[in-house]
Amino acid sequence: MDKRTFIKLFSAISASPVISPLSAWVLGDKLKNWAGNIEYSTENLYSANSVEQVRAFITQHSKLKVLGTRHCFNKIADSSDHLISLKSMDDVVSMDSQTRTVTVGAGVTYGKLSPYLHEKGFALHNLASLPHISVAGACSTATHGSGEKNGNLAAAVSALEIVTAGGDIVKLSRQKDAEFFLGSVVGLGALGVITNVTLNLQPTFFMRQYVYENLPLRQMQDHFDAIQASAYSVSLFTDWQKQRLNEVWLKRRFEPEPGFGPEPEFFGAKLATKDLHPIAELPAENCTEQMGVPGPWFERLPHFRMGFTPSAGKELQTEYFVPREHAVEAILAVERLRDQITPLLMISEIRTIAADDLWMSPCRNQPSVAIHFTWKQDWPAVKALLPVIEKELAPFNPRPHWGKLFTMSPEQLKSKYEKLPDFIRLARKFDPQGKFQNDFLNMNVFIS
Ligand SMILES: Cc1cc2nc3c(=O)[nH]c(=O)nc-3n(C[C@H](O)[C@H](O)[C@H](O)COP(=O)(O)OP(=O)(O)OC[C@H]3O[C@@H](n4cnc5c(N)ncnc54)[C@H](O)[C@@H]3O)c2cc1C
């Protein structure tokens, strides 16, 4: 611990006994996001254990941001002033079997929550590729999994508790507060500090996961709809080379009746004979079990296992959502850029997401296909390539993932979100002085 850090921690402890600095994240190296590509602009990171502590912290500070599990690749969570973590507010607050809902502390991760739900006989409708992320952080950026009938993770939210800039506790629910609720769920961290989230549940279920290798591009082109309809969740992985998609991951709900074995071929792709990582060169031990072995939903819906490093680690990510009706054309447009993309790429993933009604969701009012890129960590080169991809996708009106890297101008972004003016009004109502705004939000959201 250097002297400067020690003094800061010491004075913070003595000045504010109810809020403790999150020293495990502050000490040592600079405070960075999970991928290490973003260094946060402050090391003033505090941990709150209760709603009262959150309220006290908010009223004592004129600028702050909440940090979730730090899995965003851009500066959406950054602050030059103060960061607060709700990591220890991760309890199940209540569970209602009648209404099939669970209310959780905003700091809980899907990895912690899911086994609990399963044990109680319940499931969430979907998960992202990794369970390591916080529920509040994931919903705030419209994080999604795959499956044409599955909305993003925020679509499962039925109520929220938010502490606003004035320290007021606001409770919003889909049932009672239609408009404000729809504006608040994908809140981009701009409305206040979410302290509780209520999620819709369904009875727990089991799944089998199968991976196929080498799906010809032509088959994707001719049978995109049939491929997407073939499982509860479908992911296509590609390096864009050789006119094929390297891997197809099918996640099927497991019916109690004995099922038929998997087809040895799937639209020309061959059933894998061992577990695979989406980046074929990497060992599959970090991945959820495949080869049709039945398992509970939370051990099959994500690609990566809790307790293991997800994805590749040292990487960057970008993702664009386009209306589902343009899926094939958009994928082919990206494929034409293959020789510029592949040298910088670890892997791409193509997923489908159902439409929702949340104001700032990239899938609002449109079933979508998401074209994702896991990049090597070479930001100058990736930054130079993103405008090329964005231009190629422009005819399909792409919306970038709020938590990943993009270069689209604020004016372009603005034109894609019909409800942006309402969202800005809502943010000003909850936060008149811009306490929760930061450079990322000022540039990309709060534009006149
Ligand atoms: C390896 C990897 C795999 C990924 N896979 C997927 C994927 O499959 N699908 C997908 O869509 N995305 C994916 N992502 C992106 C990731 O899910 C999102 O960026 C998500 O927002 C991260 O959640 P977090 O808790 O880490 O949020 P953070 O990055 O910590 O914060 C995100 C935003 O949420 C706000 N926030 C967090 N908590 C609160 C709170 N309590 N109240 C108010 N605001 C809050 C922050 O201020 C910030 O604005 C992946 C990322 C990584 C690193």
Short mmCIF file of C-alpha atoms and ligand atoms in Angstrom, two decimals:
data_model
loop_
_atom_site.label_atom_id
_atom_site.label_comp_id
_atom_site.label_asym_id
_atom_site.label_seq_id
_atom_site.Cartn_x
_atom_site.Cartn_y
_atom_site.Cartn_z
CA MET A 1 0.00 0.00 0.00
CA ASP A 2 1.51 3.34 -0.89
CA LYS A 3 1.37 6.24 1.52
CA ARG A 4 -1.15 8.20 -0.52
CA THR A 5 -3.61 5.29 -0.66
CA PHE A 6 -3.18 4.60 3.03
CA ILE A 7 -3.97 8.19 3.98
CA LYS A 8 -7.00 8.25 1.70
CA LEU A 9 -8.36 4.99 3.15
CA PHE A 10 -7.60 6.04 6.69
CA SER A 11 -9.28 9.41 6.35
CA ALA A 12 -12.27 7.87 4.59
CA ILE A 13 -12.71 5.38 7.43
CA SER A 14 -12.51 8.04 10.08
CA ALA A 15 -14.71 10.52 8.24
CA SER A 16 -17.46 8.12 7.32
CA PRO A 17 -17.88 5.17 9.63
CA VAL A 18 -20.99 3.77 7.92
CA ILE A 19 -19.44 3.41 4.48
CA SER A 20 -16.26 1.42 4.09
CA PRO A 21 -13.75 1.71 1.27
CA LEU A 22 -13.56 -1.45 -0.81
CA SER A 23 -9.88 -1.91 -0.13
CA ALA A 24 -9.54 -5.23 -1.93
CA TRP A 25 -10.22 -3.47 -5.23
CA VAL A 26 -8.34 -0.26 -4.37
CA LEU A 27 -5.02 -1.56 -3.16
CA GLY A 28 -2.24 -2.73 -5.41
CA ASP A 29 -2.67 -1.88 -9.06
CA LYS A 30 -4.87 0.92 -10.28
CA LEU A 31 -8.59 0.22 -10.24
CA LYS A 32 -9.52 -1.26 -13.62
CA ASN A 33 -12.41 -3.04 -15.30
CA TRP A 34 -12.44 -6.82 -15.64
CA ALA A 35 -10.66 -6.85 -19.01
CA GLY A 36 -8.06 -4.33 -17.83
CA ASN A 37 -8.58 -2.03 -20.83
CA ILE A 38 -10.20 0.71 -18.74
CA GLU A 39 -8.54 2.38 -15.79
CA TYR A 40 -11.21 4.13 -13.73
CA SER A 41 -10.59 7.83 -13.18
CA THR A 42 -10.77 7.59 -9.40
CA GLU A 43 -9.70 5.14 -6.74
CA ASN A 44 -12.28 6.48 -4.31
CA LEU A 45 -14.27 3.27 -4.16
CA TYR A 46 -16.62 2.66 -1.26
CA SER A 47 -18.75 -0.28 -0.28
CA ALA A 48 -22.30 0.11 1.00
CA ASN A 49 -24.05 -2.56 3.04
CA SER A 50 -27.55 -1.15 3.30
CA VAL A 51 -30.02 1.20 1.65
CA GLU A 52 -29.41 3.66 4.49
CA GLN A 53 -25.68 3.67 3.71
CA VAL A 54 -26.45 4.22 0.04
CA ARG A 55 -28.71 7.17 0.92
CA ALA A 56 -26.11 8.67 3.23
CA PHE A 57 -23.38 8.34 0.61
CA ILE A 58 -25.51 9.90 -2.10
CA THR A 59 -26.49 12.88 0.01
CA GLN A 60 -22.87 13.46 1.07
CA HIS A 61 -21.42 13.51 -2.46
CA SER A 62 -22.13 15.71 -5.45
CA LYS A 63 -20.85 13.22 -8.07
CA LEU A 64 -20.73 9.44 -8.02
CA LYS A 65 -21.24 6.28 -10.03
CA VAL A 66 -22.10 2.72 -9.05
CA LEU A 67 -19.66 0.02 -9.98
CA GLY A 68 -21.14 -3.43 -10.58
CA THR A 69 -18.81 -6.32 -11.30
CA ARG A 70 -16.75 -4.15 -13.71
CA HIS A 71 -17.45 -6.19 -16.86
CA CYS A 72 -18.17 -3.29 -19.23
CA PHE A 73 -15.53 -2.54 -21.83
CA ASN A 74 -16.17 1.19 -22.08
CA LYS A 75 -16.34 4.02 -19.56
CA ILE A 76 -20.07 3.82 -18.82
CA ALA A 77 -19.35 3.03 -15.14
CA ASP A 78 -16.48 5.49 -14.74
CA SER A 79 -16.28 8.41 -12.32
CA SER A 80 -13.64 11.04 -11.70
CA ASP A 81 -15.04 11.56 -8.22
CA HIS A 82 -16.49 8.63 -6.30
CA LEU A 83 -17.44 5.04 -7.00
CA ILE A 84 -19.76 3.01 -4.81
CA SER A 85 -20.12 -0.76 -4.85
CA LEU A 86 -23.16 -2.70 -3.68
CA LYS A 87 -21.20 -5.94 -3.85
CA SER A 88 -22.16 -6.92 -0.31
CA MET A 89 -25.84 -6.11 -0.86
CA ASP A 90 -26.38 -9.46 -2.50
CA ASP A 91 -29.08 -11.11 -0.42
CA VAL A 92 -32.39 -12.51 -1.55
CA VAL A 93 -34.77 -9.99 0.00
CA SER A 94 -37.95 -11.96 -0.66
CA MET A 95 -39.39 -14.65 -2.84
CA ASP A 96 -43.02 -14.99 -3.81
CA SER A 97 -44.01 -18.39 -5.16
CA GLN A 98 -47.51 -17.18 -5.99
CA THR A 99 -46.45 -14.34 -8.26
CA ARG A 100 -43.27 -16.23 -9.22
CA THR A 101 -40.94 -13.35 -8.43
CA VAL A 102 -37.76 -12.90 -6.45
CA THR A 103 -36.45 -9.60 -5.04
CA VAL A 104 -32.69 -9.38 -4.66
CA GLY A 105 -30.10 -6.92 -3.46
CA ALA A 106 -28.68 -5.14 -6.50
CA GLY A 107 -25.15 -6.43 -5.95
CA VAL A 108 -26.00 -10.09 -6.38
CA THR A 109 -24.45 -11.89 -9.34
CA TYR A 110 -26.36 -14.32 -11.52
CA GLY A 111 -23.78 -16.91 -10.46
CA LYS A 112 -24.80 -16.59 -6.83
CA LEU A 113 -28.53 -16.19 -7.39
CA SER A 114 -29.16 -18.97 -9.92
CA PRO A 115 -28.34 -22.07 -7.79
CA TYR A 116 -30.51 -20.64 -5.01
CA LEU A 117 -33.44 -20.23 -7.39
CA HIS A 118 -32.98 -23.73 -8.78
CA GLU A 119 -32.95 -25.20 -5.29
CA LYS A 120 -36.28 -23.46 -4.62
CA GLY A 121 -37.72 -24.88 -7.86
CA PHE A 122 -37.38 -21.76 -10.03
CA ALA A 123 -35.44 -20.49 -13.01
CA LEU A 124 -34.73 -17.27 -14.88
CA HIS A 125 -35.71 -17.23 -18.54
CA ASN A 126 -32.16 -16.65 -19.75
CA LEU A 127 -28.57 -15.81 -18.83
CA ALA A 128 -25.67 -14.09 -20.58
CA SER A 129 -22.58 -15.96 -21.73
CA LEU A 130 -21.19 -15.64 -18.21
CA PRO A 131 -22.79 -15.80 -14.74
CA HIS A 132 -20.15 -13.59 -13.08
CA ILE A 133 -21.96 -10.27 -13.68
CA SER A 134 -24.20 -8.38 -11.26
CA VAL A 135 -27.95 -8.36 -11.85
CA ALA A 136 -28.20 -4.56 -11.60
CA GLY A 137 -25.16 -3.90 -13.80
CA ALA A 138 -26.32 -6.38 -16.44
CA CYS A 139 -29.89 -5.05 -16.61
CA SER A 140 -28.64 -1.44 -16.67
CA THR A 141 -26.90 -2.08 -20.02
CA ALA A 142 -29.50 -4.47 -21.52
CA THR A 143 -27.23 -7.48 -21.32
CA HIS A 144 -28.65 -10.47 -23.18
CA GLY A 145 -28.23 -14.14 -23.93
CA SER A 146 -29.62 -15.90 -26.98
CA GLY A 147 -32.88 -17.41 -28.17
CA GLU A 148 -35.38 -15.90 -30.54
CA LYS A 149 -38.16 -16.17 -27.97
CA ASN A 150 -36.04 -14.83 -25.11
CA GLY A 151 -35.89 -11.14 -24.29
CA ASN A 152 -32.73 -9.69 -22.77
CA LEU A 153 -32.05 -10.06 -19.05
CA ALA A 154 -33.67 -6.71 -18.26
CA ALA A 155 -36.92 -8.05 -19.74
CA ALA A 156 -37.28 -10.24 -16.63
CA VAL A 157 -37.34 -7.23 -14.29
CA SER A 158 -40.78 -6.56 -12.81
CA ALA A 159 -39.85 -3.96 -10.18
CA LEU A 160 -36.93 -1.79 -9.05
CA GLU A 161 -35.96 0.19 -5.99
CA ILE A 162 -33.79 3.21 -6.83
CA VAL A 163 -32.23 5.82 -4.57
CA THR A 164 -32.33 9.12 -6.44
CA ALA A 165 -29.90 12.03 -6.28
CA GLY A 166 -31.80 13.60 -3.40
CA GLY A 167 -31.59 10.40 -1.36
CA ASP A 168 -35.24 9.49 -1.95
CA ILE A 169 -36.19 5.85 -2.30
CA VAL A 170 -38.30 5.34 -5.42
CA LYS A 171 -40.05 2.02 -6.03
CA LEU A 172 -41.16 1.36 -9.58
CA SER A 173 -43.01 -1.63 -10.94
CA ARG A 174 -44.21 -2.75 -14.34
CA GLN A 175 -47.73 -3.09 -12.96
CA LYS A 176 -48.07 0.32 -11.33
CA ASP A 177 -45.67 2.73 -13.00
CA ALA A 178 -45.83 1.77 -16.64
CA GLU A 179 -43.92 4.66 -18.26
CA PHE A 180 -41.27 5.48 -15.63
CA PHE A 181 -40.66 1.80 -15.11
CA LEU A 182 -40.02 1.20 -18.82
CA GLY A 183 -37.56 4.09 -18.78
CA SER A 184 -35.73 2.94 -15.66
CA VAL A 185 -34.85 -0.70 -16.18
CA VAL A 186 -32.15 -0.17 -18.81
CA GLY A 187 -31.09 2.94 -16.91
CA LEU A 188 -27.41 3.06 -17.97
CA GLY A 189 -26.57 3.98 -14.38
CA ALA A 190 -27.96 7.46 -15.06
CA LEU A 191 -31.02 7.55 -12.84
CA GLY A 192 -29.72 6.72 -9.41
CA VAL A 193 -28.47 3.79 -7.38
CA ILE A 194 -30.56 0.66 -7.82
CA THR A 195 -30.75 -1.10 -4.47
CA ASN A 196 -33.27 -3.89 -5.16
CA VAL A 197 -34.38 -5.67 -8.29
CA THR A 198 -37.45 -7.92 -8.62
CA LEU A 199 -37.21 -10.59 -11.31
CA ASN A 200 -39.87 -12.78 -12.92
CA LEU A 201 -39.32 -16.49 -12.50
CA GLN A 202 -40.52 -19.68 -14.10
CA PRO A 203 -40.42 -23.28 -12.89
CA THR A 204 -36.91 -24.65 -12.97
CA PHE A 205 -35.88 -26.68 -16.00
CA PHE A 206 -33.07 -28.81 -17.29
CA MET A 207 -31.18 -28.50 -20.53
CA ARG A 208 -28.82 -30.29 -22.86
CA GLN A 209 -26.14 -28.50 -24.82
CA TYR A 210 -24.83 -29.69 -28.18
CA VAL A 211 -22.05 -28.18 -30.26
CA TYR A 212 -21.67 -28.62 -34.01
CA GLU A 213 -18.63 -27.70 -36.06
CA ASN A 214 -18.30 -26.03 -39.44
CA LEU A 215 -21.71 -24.82 -40.54
CA PRO A 216 -21.42 -23.73 -44.18
CA LEU A 217 -22.15 -20.01 -44.62
CA ARG A 218 -24.53 -20.89 -47.44
CA GLN A 219 -26.62 -23.01 -45.04
CA MET A 220 -26.81 -20.10 -42.61
CA GLN A 221 -27.92 -17.89 -45.49
CA ASP A 222 -30.61 -20.28 -46.72
CA HIS A 223 -31.87 -21.58 -43.36
CA PHE A 224 -31.27 -18.82 -40.82
CA ASP A 225 -34.81 -18.99 -39.43
CA ALA A 226 -34.83 -22.78 -39.15
CA ILE A 227 -31.43 -22.72 -37.43
CA GLN A 228 -32.61 -20.15 -34.90
CA ALA A 229 -35.82 -22.08 -34.26
CA SER A 230 -33.96 -25.34 -33.62
CA ALA A 231 -33.22 -24.75 -29.92
CA TYR A 232 -34.16 -22.61 -26.92
CA SER A 233 -30.85 -20.75 -27.31
CA VAL A 234 -28.65 -20.76 -30.40
CA SER A 235 -25.19 -19.21 -30.75
CA LEU A 236 -23.17 -19.15 -33.95
CA PHE A 237 -19.43 -18.60 -33.52
CA THR A 238 -17.27 -17.56 -36.43
CA ASP A 239 -13.85 -16.18 -37.31
CA TRP A 240 -15.47 -15.12 -40.64
CA GLN A 241 -13.03 -17.22 -42.67
CA LYS A 242 -13.53 -20.14 -45.07
CA GLN A 243 -17.21 -19.42 -45.76
CA ARG A 244 -18.30 -21.21 -42.63
CA LEU A 245 -19.36 -20.68 -39.02
CA ASN A 246 -16.85 -22.48 -36.85
CA GLU A 247 -19.22 -23.63 -34.11
CA VAL A 248 -22.97 -23.79 -33.49
CA TRP A 249 -24.03 -24.06 -29.83
CA LEU A 250 -27.55 -25.39 -29.31
CA LYS A 251 -29.06 -25.24 -25.83
CA ARG A 252 -32.23 -27.30 -25.64
CA ARG A 253 -34.69 -27.57 -22.82
CA PHE A 254 -34.76 -31.11 -21.59
CA GLU A 255 -38.19 -32.65 -21.64
CA PRO A 256 -38.97 -35.32 -19.06
CA GLU A 257 -39.81 -37.82 -21.82
CA PRO A 258 -36.84 -39.65 -23.23
CA GLY A 259 -35.58 -37.48 -26.07
CA PHE A 260 -34.12 -38.60 -29.35
CA GLY A 261 -30.37 -38.46 -29.66
CA PRO A 262 -28.93 -35.42 -31.40
CA GLU A 263 -28.72 -35.37 -35.17
CA PRO A 264 -25.14 -36.26 -36.23
CA GLU A 265 -25.38 -33.45 -38.79
CA PHE A 266 -26.99 -30.04 -38.44
CA PHE A 267 -27.43 -28.10 -41.71
CA GLY A 268 -24.14 -29.55 -42.91
CA ALA A 269 -22.29 -29.02 -39.60
CA LYS A 270 -20.92 -32.05 -37.75
CA LEU A 271 -21.67 -32.93 -34.14
CA ALA A 272 -18.60 -32.25 -31.99
CA THR A 273 -17.02 -35.28 -30.37
CA LYS A 274 -15.73 -33.42 -27.30
CA ASP A 275 -16.49 -30.26 -25.31
CA LEU A 276 -15.26 -27.13 -27.09
CA HIS A 277 -14.43 -23.52 -26.17
CA PRO A 278 -15.88 -20.92 -28.57
CA ILE A 279 -12.25 -20.08 -29.35
CA ALA A 280 -11.37 -23.60 -30.44
CA GLU A 281 -7.68 -23.27 -29.46
CA LEU A 282 -8.58 -22.66 -25.80
CA PRO A 283 -9.29 -25.52 -23.38
CA ALA A 284 -12.97 -26.23 -22.76
CA GLU A 285 -12.68 -26.67 -19.01
CA ASN A 286 -13.91 -23.07 -18.48
CA CYS A 287 -17.04 -23.84 -20.48
CA THR A 288 -20.40 -25.26 -19.45
CA GLU A 289 -20.88 -28.96 -20.12
CA GLN A 290 -21.80 -30.02 -23.64
CA MET A 291 -22.24 -33.36 -25.45
CA GLY A 292 -25.91 -33.52 -24.43
CA VAL A 293 -25.24 -34.09 -20.73
CA PRO A 294 -28.38 -32.91 -18.91
CA GLY A 295 -27.94 -30.11 -16.40
CA PRO A 296 -29.92 -27.34 -14.71
CA TRP A 297 -30.62 -24.19 -16.73
CA PHE A 298 -27.97 -22.10 -14.96
CA GLU A 299 -25.23 -24.59 -15.84
CA ARG A 300 -26.13 -24.68 -19.54
CA LEU A 301 -27.46 -21.24 -20.55
CA PRO A 302 -24.12 -19.44 -19.98
CA HIS A 303 -21.19 -20.58 -22.11
CA PHE A 304 -18.77 -20.12 -19.22
CA ARG A 305 -18.75 -21.64 -15.76
CA MET A 306 -18.79 -19.71 -12.52
CA GLY A 307 -15.43 -19.99 -10.77
CA PHE A 308 -13.52 -20.04 -14.07
CA THR A 309 -12.33 -17.21 -16.32
CA PRO A 310 -15.01 -16.51 -18.91
CA SER A 311 -14.17 -15.87 -22.55
CA ALA A 312 -10.44 -15.26 -23.17
CA GLY A 313 -9.59 -12.71 -20.46
CA LYS A 314 -7.31 -10.16 -22.05
CA GLU A 315 -9.68 -8.97 -24.74
CA LEU A 316 -12.01 -6.24 -25.98
CA GLN A 317 -15.63 -6.63 -27.01
CA THR A 318 -18.00 -4.92 -29.45
CA GLU A 319 -21.56 -5.85 -30.37
CA TYR A 320 -24.17 -4.45 -32.75
CA PHE A 321 -27.90 -5.22 -32.72
CA VAL A 322 -29.78 -5.11 -36.02
CA PRO A 323 -33.46 -5.85 -36.67
CA ARG A 324 -33.95 -9.59 -37.04
CA GLU A 325 -35.48 -9.15 -40.50
CA HIS A 326 -32.07 -7.98 -41.76
CA ALA A 327 -30.10 -10.74 -40.01
CA VAL A 328 -28.71 -12.54 -43.03
CA GLU A 329 -27.91 -9.41 -45.03
CA ALA A 330 -26.17 -7.85 -42.02
CA ILE A 331 -24.12 -10.99 -41.33
CA LEU A 332 -23.08 -11.15 -44.98
CA ALA A 333 -22.14 -7.46 -44.89
CA VAL A 334 -19.77 -8.15 -42.00
CA GLU A 335 -18.47 -11.28 -43.69
CA ARG A 336 -17.36 -9.16 -46.65
CA LEU A 337 -14.95 -7.41 -44.25
CA ARG A 338 -13.44 -10.73 -43.15
CA ASP A 339 -9.89 -10.00 -44.16
CA GLN A 340 -9.85 -6.78 -42.15
CA ILE A 341 -11.66 -8.32 -39.18
CA THR A 342 -10.01 -11.70 -38.66
CA PRO A 343 -6.46 -10.51 -37.89
CA LEU A 344 -7.79 -8.51 -34.91
CA LEU A 345 -10.39 -11.04 -33.83
CA MET A 346 -10.48 -13.84 -31.29
CA ILE A 347 -14.04 -14.89 -32.20
CA SER A 348 -17.42 -13.51 -33.22
CA GLU A 349 -20.79 -14.68 -31.93
CA ILE A 350 -24.20 -14.26 -33.54
CA ARG A 351 -27.30 -14.47 -31.32
CA THR A 352 -31.00 -13.60 -31.57
CA ILE A 353 -33.03 -11.72 -28.96
CA ALA A 354 -36.78 -11.16 -28.68
CA ALA A 355 -38.19 -7.63 -28.74
CA ASP A 356 -38.92 -5.78 -25.49
CA ASP A 357 -40.51 -2.48 -24.49
CA LEU A 358 -37.72 -0.87 -22.42
CA TRP A 359 -36.88 2.65 -23.59
CA MET A 360 -33.10 2.36 -23.86
CA SER A 361 -32.91 -1.30 -24.82
CA PRO A 362 -31.31 -1.92 -28.22
CA CYS A 363 -34.07 -4.51 -28.74
CA ARG A 364 -36.93 -2.12 -28.00
CA ASN A 365 -39.83 -2.91 -30.32
CA GLN A 366 -37.63 -5.04 -32.56
CA PRO A 367 -36.69 -8.71 -32.53
CA SER A 368 -32.95 -8.47 -33.06
CA VAL A 369 -29.86 -10.29 -34.14
CA ALA A 370 -26.69 -9.34 -32.24
CA ILE A 371 -23.35 -9.57 -34.03
CA HIS A 372 -20.60 -9.70 -31.44
CA PHE A 373 -16.80 -9.42 -31.71
CA THR A 374 -14.26 -10.56 -29.12
CA TRP A 375 -11.15 -8.65 -30.15
CA LYS A 376 -7.49 -8.97 -29.34
CA GLN A 377 -6.54 -6.21 -26.95
CA ASP A 378 -5.25 -3.79 -29.59
CA TRP A 379 -7.51 -0.75 -29.15
CA PRO A 380 -5.82 1.52 -31.73
CA ALA A 381 -6.34 -1.09 -34.45
CA VAL A 382 -9.86 -2.02 -33.29
CA LYS A 383 -10.78 1.65 -33.03
CA ALA A 384 -9.72 2.17 -36.63
CA LEU A 385 -11.77 -0.82 -37.81
CA LEU A 386 -15.04 -0.16 -35.94
CA PRO A 387 -16.11 2.76 -38.20
CA VAL A 388 -15.64 0.46 -41.20
CA ILE A 389 -17.95 -2.17 -39.67
CA GLU A 390 -20.42 0.48 -38.53
CA LYS A 391 -20.53 1.90 -42.08
CA GLU A 392 -21.13 -1.54 -43.57
CA LEU A 393 -23.96 -2.16 -41.08
CA ALA A 394 -25.43 1.35 -41.43
CA PRO A 395 -28.16 0.32 -43.92
CA PHE A 396 -29.54 -1.97 -41.18
CA ASN A 397 -29.65 0.72 -38.49
CA PRO A 398 -27.33 -0.98 -35.97
CA ARG A 399 -27.49 -0.16 -32.26
CA PRO A 400 -24.31 -0.77 -30.27
CA HIS A 401 -24.24 -2.66 -26.95
CA TRP A 402 -24.17 -0.06 -24.15
CA GLY A 403 -21.43 -1.92 -22.26
CA LYS A 404 -19.06 -2.59 -25.16
CA LEU A 405 -16.83 -0.58 -27.49
CA PHE A 406 -18.18 1.42 -30.43
CA THR A 407 -17.26 4.53 -32.40
CA MET A 408 -20.68 5.65 -33.60
CA SER A 409 -21.25 9.38 -33.18
CA PRO A 410 -23.64 10.69 -30.50
CA GLU A 411 -25.85 12.08 -33.30
CA GLN A 412 -26.12 8.63 -34.86
CA LEU A 413 -26.93 7.09 -31.51
CA LYS A 414 -29.56 9.70 -30.81
CA SER A 415 -31.40 8.88 -34.02
CA LYS A 416 -31.72 5.24 -32.94
CA TYR A 417 -33.54 5.81 -29.67
CA GLU A 418 -36.97 7.27 -30.14
CA LYS A 419 -37.46 7.47 -26.37
CA LEU A 420 -34.16 9.24 -25.69
CA PRO A 421 -35.81 12.65 -24.99
CA ASP A 422 -38.15 10.97 -22.48
CA PHE A 423 -35.22 9.16 -20.90
CA ILE A 424 -33.34 12.45 -20.50
CA ARG A 425 -36.43 14.02 -18.88
CA LEU A 426 -36.70 11.07 -16.52
CA ALA A 427 -33.01 11.32 -15.59
CA ARG A 428 -33.40 15.05 -14.89
CA LYS A 429 -36.38 14.31 -12.65
CA PHE A 430 -34.44 11.78 -10.57
CA ASP A 431 -31.13 13.60 -10.81
CA PRO A 432 -31.60 17.33 -11.58
CA GLN A 433 -27.92 18.28 -11.02
CA GLY A 434 -26.38 15.39 -12.98
CA LYS A 435 -24.91 13.67 -9.92
CA PHE A 436 -24.88 10.31 -11.74
CA GLN A 437 -23.67 11.62 -15.10
CA ASN A 438 -20.15 10.98 -16.33
CA ASP A 439 -18.18 11.68 -19.50
CA PHE A 440 -19.57 8.60 -21.28
CA LEU A 441 -23.18 9.57 -20.56
CA ASN A 442 -22.60 13.24 -21.30
CA MET A 443 -21.19 12.36 -24.67
CA ASN A 444 -23.52 9.56 -25.74
CA VAL A 445 -26.82 10.12 -23.96
CA PHE A 446 -27.26 13.64 -22.60
CA ILE A 447 -26.92 15.29 -25.95
CA SER A 448 -29.20 18.13 -26.95
C1 LIG B 1 -16.30 -11.95 -20.57
C2 LIG B 1 -17.53 -11.12 -20.80
C3 LIG B 1 -18.64 -11.71 -21.38
C4 LIG B 1 -19.79 -10.94 -21.61
N1 LIG B 1 -20.87 -11.55 -22.17
C5 LIG B 1 -21.99 -10.84 -22.41
C6 LIG B 1 -23.13 -11.44 -22.99
O1 LIG B 1 -23.21 -12.66 -23.18
N2 LIG B 1 -24.19 -10.64 -23.30
C7 LIG B 1 -24.17 -9.31 -23.09
O2 LIG B 1 -25.13 -8.63 -23.44
N3 LIG B 1 -23.12 -8.70 -22.49
C8 LIG B 1 -22.03 -9.45 -22.15
N4 LIG B 1 -20.95 -8.83 -21.55
C9 LIG B 1 -21.08 -7.44 -21.16
C10 LIG B 1 -21.61 -7.30 -19.72
O3 LIG B 1 -22.58 -8.20 -19.41
C11 LIG B 1 -22.20 -5.93 -19.47
O4 LIG B 1 -21.28 -5.00 -19.78
C12 LIG B 1 -22.77 -5.75 -18.03
O5 LIG B 1 -23.28 -4.43 -17.93
C13 LIG B 1 -21.73 -5.95 -16.96
O6 LIG B 1 -22.33 -5.87 -15.68
P1 LIG B 1 -21.47 -5.35 -14.44
O7 LIG B 1 -22.20 -5.69 -13.21
O8 LIG B 1 -20.07 -5.82 -14.55
O9 LIG B 1 -21.58 -3.79 -14.68
P2 LIG B 1 -20.49 -2.62 -14.61
O10 LIG B 1 -19.60 -2.68 -15.78
O11 LIG B 1 -19.83 -2.61 -13.29
O12 LIG B 1 -21.49 -1.38 -14.74
C14 LIG B 1 -22.33 -1.26 -15.86
C15 LIG B 1 -23.31 -0.11 -15.70
O13 LIG B 1 -24.29 -0.45 -14.72
C16 LIG B 1 -24.33 0.57 -13.72
N5 LIG B 1 -24.68 -0.06 -12.47
C17 LIG B 1 -24.17 -1.17 -11.92
N6 LIG B 1 -24.78 -1.44 -10.75
C18 LIG B 1 -25.70 -0.46 -10.57
C19 LIG B 1 -26.64 -0.16 -9.54
N7 LIG B 1 -26.78 -0.92 -8.46
N8 LIG B 1 -27.41 0.93 -9.68
C20 LIG B 1 -27.29 1.74 -10.76
N9 LIG B 1 -26.42 1.51 -11.76
C21 LIG B 1 -25.65 0.42 -11.66
C22 LIG B 1 -22.93 1.17 -13.73
O14 LIG B 1 -22.91 2.46 -13.17
C23 LIG B 1 -22.66 1.18 -15.22
O15 LIG B 1 -23.32 2.27 -15.81
C24 LIG B 1 -19.81 -9.57 -21.26
C25 LIG B 1 -18.70 -8.99 -20.65
C26 LIG B 1 -17.58 -9.76 -20.39
C27 LIG B 1 -16.40 -9.14 -19.71
#
